XYZ file of C-alpha atoms in Angstrom:
556
model
C 128.039 106.234 96.654
C 128.822 108.631 98.785
C 132.586 107.959 98.341
C 132.015 107.795 94.597
C 130.614 110.992 93.924
C 133.780 111.874 97.537
C 136.156 111.123 94.797
C 134.900 112.499 91.989
C 134.426 116.092 93.665
C 137.537 115.817 94.422
C 139.914 115.100 90.487
C 137.377 117.688 89.320
C 137.419 120.733 92.303
C 133.524 121.160 92.779
C 132.855 122.888 95.335
C 129.646 121.748 96.447
C 128.977 118.276 97.685
C 126.939 115.327 97.466
C 123.670 114.254 99.348
C 121.300 111.810 98.782
C 117.734 110.320 99.348
C 116.671 107.011 99.189
C 112.274 106.917 96.893
C 110.670 105.175 99.767
C 108.581 103.651 97.638
C 111.651 100.903 95.927
C 110.936 99.500 99.518
C 108.552 100.449 102.177
C 109.858 97.850 104.286
C 110.022 99.206 107.759
C 113.511 97.411 108.843
C 114.838 98.440 105.007
C 113.788 102.085 105.341
C 115.230 102.191 108.178
C 118.892 100.749 108.311
C 118.930 103.124 105.044
C 118.190 106.652 107.383
C 120.783 104.779 109.772
C 123.961 103.906 107.741
C 123.345 106.927 106.237
C 123.239 109.164 108.572
C 127.153 110.314 108.915
C 126.641 111.743 105.683
C 122.438 113.259 106.282
C 121.186 110.945 103.754
C 117.468 111.668 103.481
C 114.564 110.469 101.879
C 112.638 110.304 99.295
C 108.103 110.390 99.386
C 106.836 109.544 96.545
C 102.486 109.737 98.515
C 100.831 110.394 101.948
C 101.911 107.664 103.293
C 105.455 107.695 102.006
C 105.458 111.349 104.120
C 104.436 109.636 107.128
C 106.689 106.779 107.095
C 109.777 109.518 106.231
C 108.957 111.690 108.525
C 108.739 108.854 110.790
C 111.739 108.261 110.500
C 113.915 111.275 109.308
C 115.215 112.646 112.438
C 118.557 114.106 111.574
C 117.665 118.333 110.785
C 120.475 118.287 107.762
C 118.784 115.223 105.820
C 116.267 116.539 103.123
C 112.974 115.216 102.277
C 112.367 115.554 99.247
C 108.014 115.599 98.218
C 107.159 113.647 94.517
C 104.253 112.431 93.073
C 100.909 114.359 93.134
C 99.436 116.214 95.396
C 96.517 118.008 97.039
C 96.813 120.700 99.944
C 96.616 118.022 102.275
C 100.107 116.450 101.262
C 102.293 120.283 100.652
C 100.105 121.082 104.553
C 101.285 118.036 106.144
C 105.261 118.830 104.565
C 105.384 122.457 104.996
C 103.478 121.374 109.267
C 106.964 118.638 109.136
C 109.908 122.477 108.654
C 108.243 122.854 112.575
C 109.830 119.499 113.780
C 112.942 120.335 111.979
C 113.319 118.133 109.186
C 113.815 119.632 105.215
C 111.220 118.648 103.170
C 111.736 120.038 99.240
C 108.641 120.086 97.771
C 108.713 119.712 93.682
C 106.296 121.008 91.470
C 105.451 118.675 89.034
C 102.182 119.347 87.881
C 101.082 123.430 86.939
C 97.933 122.780 89.487
C 100.676 122.030 92.035
C 101.528 126.038 92.054
C 98.338 127.863 93.371
C 98.095 124.487 96.135
C 101.786 125.487 97.508
C 100.789 129.353 97.705
C 97.805 128.595 98.695
C 99.097 125.991 101.929
C 101.395 128.130 102.965
C 99.516 131.647 102.662
C 96.550 128.897 105.487
C 99.731 127.949 107.355
C 101.531 131.532 107.368
C 105.578 129.321 106.306
C 106.982 128.299 102.973
C 108.535 124.803 102.014
C 111.495 125.276 100.558
C 110.122 124.343 96.556
C 111.684 122.077 93.938
C 110.458 121.712 90.256
C 110.817 118.833 88.468
C 111.916 119.627 84.328
C 110.756 117.665 80.977
C 113.071 117.130 79.491
C 113.437 116.679 75.494
C 116.300 114.923 76.154
C 115.291 110.420 74.858
C 116.196 107.786 77.071
C 117.491 103.997 75.627
C 115.963 101.351 77.520
C 113.104 99.926 78.815
C 111.722 103.074 80.337
C 112.334 105.179 77.225
C 109.132 105.864 76.244
C 108.252 107.189 80.257
C 110.586 110.232 79.921
C 110.725 113.867 77.077
C 108.427 115.486 76.929
C 105.320 113.610 76.742
C 106.451 112.022 80.104
C 103.079 111.193 82.921
C 105.892 113.902 84.829
C 107.575 116.854 85.587
C 107.181 121.289 84.241
C 107.046 122.001 80.133
C 109.483 125.110 79.735
C 106.562 127.245 79.799
C 104.943 125.430 82.752
C 108.659 125.956 84.637
C 108.441 129.791 82.844
C 104.933 130.457 84.358
C 105.882 128.315 87.636
C 108.406 130.894 88.771
C 106.295 134.114 87.643
C 103.710 132.742 90.140
C 105.787 132.618 92.853
C 107.784 135.637 92.004
C 104.234 136.710 92.975
C 103.473 135.319 96.618
C 106.632 136.073 97.149
C 107.668 132.663 97.783
C 110.143 132.622 95.390
C 113.219 133.092 97.810
C 112.370 130.068 98.431
C 112.566 127.844 95.161
C 115.700 125.646 96.186
C 115.593 122.286 93.564
C 115.503 121.218 90.279
C 114.754 117.702 89.886
C 114.515 115.624 86.752
C 114.471 111.539 86.518
C 115.191 110.433 82.843
C 114.054 106.153 83.584
C 114.132 103.731 86.057
C 117.422 102.062 84.621
C 119.975 104.563 82.352
C 121.664 101.531 79.976
C 123.623 104.002 78.756
C 125.725 106.153 79.761
C 125.539 108.614 76.709
C 121.738 109.592 77.650
C 122.584 110.314 80.755
C 125.371 112.916 79.607
C 123.372 113.936 77.131
C 120.906 114.634 80.141
C 122.918 116.921 82.604
C 123.979 118.788 80.046
C 120.223 119.951 79.504
C 119.289 120.504 83.462
C 122.503 122.480 83.897
C 121.724 124.774 81.844
C 118.170 124.969 83.050
C 119.637 125.445 86.386
C 121.754 127.732 85.432
C 118.812 129.934 84.218
C 116.900 129.835 86.788
C 119.658 131.089 88.862
C 119.216 134.250 86.717
C 115.725 134.655 86.779
C 115.944 134.894 90.761
C 115.537 131.515 92.164
C 118.524 131.092 95.149
C 118.434 127.282 94.261
C 120.610 125.902 95.647
C 119.805 121.931 95.138
C 119.601 120.155 91.987
C 118.511 116.795 92.181
C 119.002 113.997 88.957
C 116.560 111.513 89.916
C 117.110 107.859 89.368
C 118.145 105.873 87.214
C 121.903 104.781 88.286
C 121.918 101.340 86.614
C 122.125 98.153 87.559
C 124.647 95.152 85.909
C 121.883 91.657 86.979
C 123.488 90.643 83.967
C 127.706 91.082 84.506
C 128.230 91.784 80.603
C 128.507 95.970 81.526
C 127.266 96.635 78.198
C 124.076 99.217 76.938
C 121.681 96.572 77.071
C 118.216 96.589 79.606
C 119.705 93.999 81.821
C 122.858 95.858 82.607
C 124.526 98.799 81.835
C 127.564 100.206 80.284
C 129.399 102.292 82.965
C 130.580 102.142 86.408
C 129.342 103.700 89.254
C 132.537 105.278 89.542
C 132.348 106.909 86.148
C 128.660 107.723 87.046
C 129.075 110.281 89.773
C 132.571 111.768 86.868
C 130.122 112.424 84.629
C 127.152 114.032 86.928
C 129.853 116.408 88.721
C 131.742 117.279 85.670
C 129.221 118.307 83.764
C 127.261 119.773 86.742
C 130.478 122.399 87.355
C 131.314 122.960 83.708
C 127.349 124.398 83.751
C 128.193 126.674 86.107
C 131.832 127.414 86.265
C 131.169 130.670 83.034
C 128.458 132.039 84.654
C 130.440 132.344 87.884
C 127.444 130.787 89.783
C 127.928 128.447 92.421
C 127.762 125.030 91.433
C 124.798 123.330 93.583
C 124.151 120.225 96.444
C 124.163 117.271 94.275
C 121.329 115.199 94.889
C 120.023 111.411 93.878
C 117.594 109.097 94.396
C 119.502 106.262 93.051
C 117.037 103.420 94.750
C 117.129 100.614 92.492
C 120.975 100.845 93.323
C 120.945 100.357 96.667
C 117.799 98.227 97.438
C 118.517 95.104 94.684
C 121.117 94.588 96.992
C 119.347 94.495 99.793
C 116.950 91.098 99.244
C 118.372 87.448 98.460
C 115.394 85.584 97.565
C 115.660 81.627 99.240
C 113.696 78.722 97.729
C 113.521 75.711 98.372
C 112.446 72.828 94.852
C 109.724 70.676 95.726
C 110.088 67.712 93.266
C 110.928 67.974 89.434
C 109.131 67.091 86.442
C 109.382 66.032 82.215
C 112.808 64.396 82.828
C 112.512 61.420 80.751
C 113.718 58.249 81.881
C 116.602 57.563 80.007
C 117.189 53.862 81.038
C 117.155 52.027 78.274
C 114.143 48.714 78.763
C 114.937 44.940 77.891
C 114.344 43.514 74.595
C 111.680 41.679 74.556
C 110.730 38.161 71.654
C 108.524 39.372 69.062
C 109.203 42.681 69.188
C 107.430 45.961 66.566
C 109.753 47.033 63.767
C 110.203 50.309 65.046
C 111.426 49.776 67.944
C 113.425 47.181 66.899
C 114.818 50.170 64.677
C 114.279 52.366 67.473
C 117.168 49.787 69.302
C 119.757 49.800 66.652
C 119.795 53.199 66.107
C 120.753 53.281 69.926
C 123.290 51.109 69.713
C 124.661 52.067 66.627
C 125.594 55.581 67.789
C 129.105 56.726 67.978
C 130.875 60.789 67.014
C 131.072 60.361 63.877
C 127.539 59.697 63.205
C 125.329 61.863 65.699
C 123.071 63.482 62.984
C 122.288 60.914 61.547
C 121.123 58.852 64.732
C 119.461 62.020 65.780
C 116.924 62.103 62.455
C 116.517 58.703 62.263
C 115.732 58.977 66.498
C 112.956 61.257 66.024
C 111.657 59.386 62.625
C 110.652 56.427 64.073
C 109.081 58.073 67.220
C 107.190 60.231 64.857
C 106.379 56.634 63.643
C 105.708 55.073 66.446
C 103.017 57.321 67.583
C 102.363 57.119 63.869
C 101.425 54.069 64.480
C 100.602 54.052 68.017
C 96.668 56.745 66.336
C 96.012 54.021 64.249
C 96.295 50.809 67.105
C 98.219 49.083 65.405
C 101.028 49.508 68.731
C 100.472 48.974 71.932
C 100.319 51.077 74.993
C 103.429 49.096 75.751
C 105.748 49.088 73.037
C 104.485 52.949 72.396
C 105.785 53.193 76.406
C 110.082 51.068 75.023
C 110.187 53.017 72.555
C 109.758 56.381 74.035
C 112.110 55.039 76.432
C 114.027 54.596 73.933
C 114.150 57.541 71.839
C 115.592 59.613 75.068
C 118.096 56.851 75.660
C 118.924 57.728 72.256
C 119.006 61.630 72.776
C 121.153 61.460 76.291
C 123.170 58.937 74.670
C 124.261 61.419 71.249
C 124.454 64.802 74.481
C 126.934 62.483 75.822
C 128.595 62.673 72.384
C 129.039 65.822 71.626
C 132.155 67.584 72.386
C 132.024 69.878 74.663
C 134.318 72.183 73.076
C 132.781 72.957 69.335
C 129.430 74.334 68.838
C 127.157 71.879 67.829
C 125.175 71.439 64.323
C 121.720 73.698 65.634
C 119.233 70.104 64.922
C 121.308 69.493 67.795
C 121.439 72.680 70.346
C 117.432 70.508 70.676
C 119.067 68.597 72.241
C 119.570 70.477 75.540
C 115.835 71.521 76.319
C 114.527 67.596 74.893
C 116.742 66.808 77.997
C 115.245 69.797 80.332
C 113.350 69.044 83.297
C 111.171 71.849 85.298
C 111.867 72.369 88.284
C 108.553 73.163 91.120
C 109.425 76.233 93.059
C 107.616 76.591 96.300
C 107.220 79.992 95.416
C 105.214 82.237 93.603
C 106.711 84.752 91.159
C 103.785 87.010 91.518
C 104.257 87.754 95.015
C 108.285 87.596 94.466
C 109.331 87.845 91.296
C 107.379 89.963 89.362
C 109.021 91.840 87.824
C 110.275 88.614 85.995
C 106.500 88.092 84.894
C 105.440 91.508 84.235
C 108.706 92.584 81.964
C 110.559 89.827 81.589
C 113.610 91.161 83.739
C 116.714 89.325 84.187
C 117.996 88.526 87.682
C 120.271 86.058 89.030
C 119.301 83.035 89.688
C 121.224 80.031 90.375
C 122.204 76.969 93.678
C 123.419 78.510 96.599
C 124.810 75.441 97.752
C 125.728 72.296 96.451
C 128.988 74.253 94.289
C 131.813 71.879 94.805
C 129.632 70.233 92.551
C 129.575 69.861 88.686
C 125.328 70.308 87.823
C 124.371 67.312 85.361
C 121.095 68.920 84.422
C 119.852 71.714 82.619
C 116.057 73.089 83.913
C 113.899 75.722 84.420
C 111.283 76.658 87.208
C 107.415 76.401 87.519
C 106.238 77.858 90.257
C 103.588 77.220 92.807
C 100.052 79.369 91.007
C 97.672 77.774 88.804
C 98.861 80.182 86.084
C 101.192 79.003 83.227
C 103.151 82.595 83.635
C 104.098 81.238 87.007
C 107.961 80.078 85.201
C 110.932 81.104 86.021
C 112.145 80.329 82.253
C 114.980 83.298 80.988
C 118.521 82.612 82.925
C 121.374 84.653 82.304
C 124.095 83.377 79.333
C 127.742 85.194 78.840
C 125.992 88.884 77.066
C 123.354 87.028 76.340
C 119.810 84.910 77.838
C 119.086 80.953 77.894
C 115.649 79.531 78.537
C 118.016 76.429 80.697
C 119.929 76.266 84.042
C 122.263 74.591 85.187
C 121.205 72.474 87.473
C 121.962 69.309 90.052
C 120.087 66.191 90.306
C 117.186 66.156 93.429
C 118.559 63.279 95.966
C 115.974 61.488 97.499
C 115.299 63.080 101.529
C 118.324 66.359 100.854
C 116.183 70.231 100.334
C 117.931 71.937 97.046
C 117.785 75.954 97.296
C 118.148 78.095 94.729
C 118.503 81.893 95.504
C 117.237 84.788 92.995
C 119.427 87.662 93.983
C 119.543 91.633 93.660
C 115.372 91.648 94.586
C 115.408 94.506 96.381
C 113.162 97.660 94.984
C 110.382 96.725 93.096
C 109.130 93.391 93.662
C 107.984 92.187 97.189
C 106.266 95.364 97.700
C 105.217 95.430 93.581
C 103.982 91.457 94.418
C 100.621 90.175 94.672
C 98.762 87.385 96.068
C 97.586 85.975 92.609
C 96.650 82.517 94.012
C 96.417 83.497 97.924
C 100.336 82.793 97.877
C 101.408 85.118 100.871
C 104.879 87.435 102.045
C 107.686 85.224 101.982
C 109.446 84.713 106.101
C 111.389 87.711 106.019
C 114.837 87.403 107.721
C 117.619 90.252 108.516
C 121.058 89.718 108.477
C 123.666 92.215 109.268
C 126.814 91.243 108.349
C 129.868 91.753 110.438
C 133.889 92.587 109.328
C 135.666 88.505 109.990
C 132.441 86.935 108.179
C 130.329 86.849 110.471
C 126.327 87.530 110.630
C 123.907 88.132 113.612
C 120.523 87.822 112.287
C 118.536 91.090 113.810
C 114.867 90.044 113.004
C 112.646 88.179 111.133
C 109.033 88.864 110.416
C 106.921 86.015 109.125
C 105.012 84.709 106.124
C 101.421 86.239 105.759
C 98.661 82.799 107.063
C 96.211 81.332 105.368
C 93.670 83.241 107.055
C 96.039 87.251 106.779
C 95.072 86.254 103.021
C 91.817 85.198 103.678
C 91.357 88.540 105.354
C 92.669 90.998 102.485
C 89.971 89.039 100.562
C 87.243 90.199 103.163
C 87.032 86.336 103.931
C 85.394 85.902 107.834
C 88.654 83.480 109.044
C 86.125 82.901 112.109
C 83.066 82.767 109.888
C 84.933 80.537 107.525
C 85.079 78.060 110.617
C 82.017 77.999 111.596
C 80.558 76.836 108.376
C 82.238 74.152 108.647
C 81.809 73.311 112.366
C 77.986 73.464 111.157
C 78.963 71.532 107.911
C 80.162 68.462 109.983
C 77.928 68.489 112.326
C 75.165 67.618 110.049
C 77.220 64.915 108.276
C 77.523 63.310 112.567
C 73.495 63.737 112.697
C 73.369 62.175 108.894
C 76.444 58.982 110.768
C 78.870 60.636 107.735
C 80.922 61.985 110.258
C 82.344 60.440 114.036
C 82.584 62.698 116.400
C 85.948 61.622 116.696
C 86.884 62.352 113.474
C 84.828 65.565 113.319
C 86.848 67.019 115.836
C 90.180 66.192 114.551
C 89.314 67.451 111.075
C 87.942 70.206 112.665
C 91.730 70.729 114.251
C 93.097 70.137 111.162
C 90.861 72.910 110.012
C 91.916 75.490 112.982
C 95.961 74.329 113.189
C 95.826 75.390 108.398
C 94.203 79.259 108.496
C 97.587 79.956 111.018
C 100.156 78.244 108.866
C 101.835 79.315 105.736
C 100.349 79.250 102.581
C 102.580 77.615 100.484
C 103.948 74.374 100.889
C 106.669 72.574 104.329
C 108.015 70.535 103.755
């Protein structure tokens, strides 16, 4: 990110520099924020906070006096006072005014403490964004000042003798900007606002372009919700060039450029690895032995299977469907035994597999035959909770790259989707990346007895664990922090155990000790009634105590 802006600054002869901040909301985990602060220290990389708790995190970790601490979100008097007092610790907080009612609070806090923060203003741009978060910006946006509010804020700060502390203009046009044209329009509008604020007497000095630097989740490099039609260098070039063009005609010094590119940074921090517990929905395609006296329906399916060849695939598919429906109708009327219905279904699936095997891989099959893939697909049972570890796949149909992380030298022989551990039909992964599109099934391997099968979900480092919930009381997963070294080696730096059953119970205000005590009393009553031996009761309680300390996910 810094290198891209440095190249753009050099290319366009920009007189300022770039100084990024990381929005803590994207991933508040301590090891992530600490690593970002440590790695970004040489560029004076800062942090952005959107709440009082996030502000405290940022204050404790951000020791560089030149790094910016951008204070966004709703603010009460204590939030503002905390930011002002942070200047005594050598921090550089910028309190961004996002609502008109924050202006009198900043004035009050400054008078109470005899000091003022650096002040910023967030503008509601008329430019509308595109994509999933397009409706979150514009004149009806949740945060920001309208143009009349912006003018009133400048005058209020002037009257309070605080206009000299107004140093930053901030705007935000969505979490994932897919189309670079939208960014260009917003930059032109924001650039002119910056020039006009300086003309009104504010010293300014910083322009915060907010978040929105997108992630190309599906690799299509297109203006779709899961991609971007620009590169990181395109983004930096447009920011630098546009702001320079706005300031130059007015002989105004260009600002230090700030971005809050949390998604683009944090997405790459995480790979979610989960194992597959088993499969279902994959019908047996073994051909049952022929038996004397088979019903006509079963014989018809057997003849269809025997006659399948490359020239009659469509006809065979139609016949197989028809005979399977006939078998079901006959069973409902009592004319077909359970065993014969089972043979009919086995033969039907054998027909499906035989037809699929005959389809030429180089040609697009007829529409009717495209259903074969879904018919033969399996459900892979994943040892995870989508609601805990990848909630955006459920909430907003977010696409993430998903693929096996081993057996890569083997050609996958099965199509499938994933079902998670929750008792919820929405707990699934059933949208996968295709070439510039999506597909409901993923190429997977057949499971082997006694061998684990590992799957990776990539680019999920932003928001996912933070926004995950305890649906069905599946808690956080184990987390391992790995540092890559030159030459391909790596070092395990931290291991954080996932939540135990006891911890998730406590989160729901259940007392594990009280729970065990109730079970202990129940076991004593069972002993007294003769329903439970003392040795069995001891073993039962040891098992229950051990279960409380175990992971919420399945073992093996």
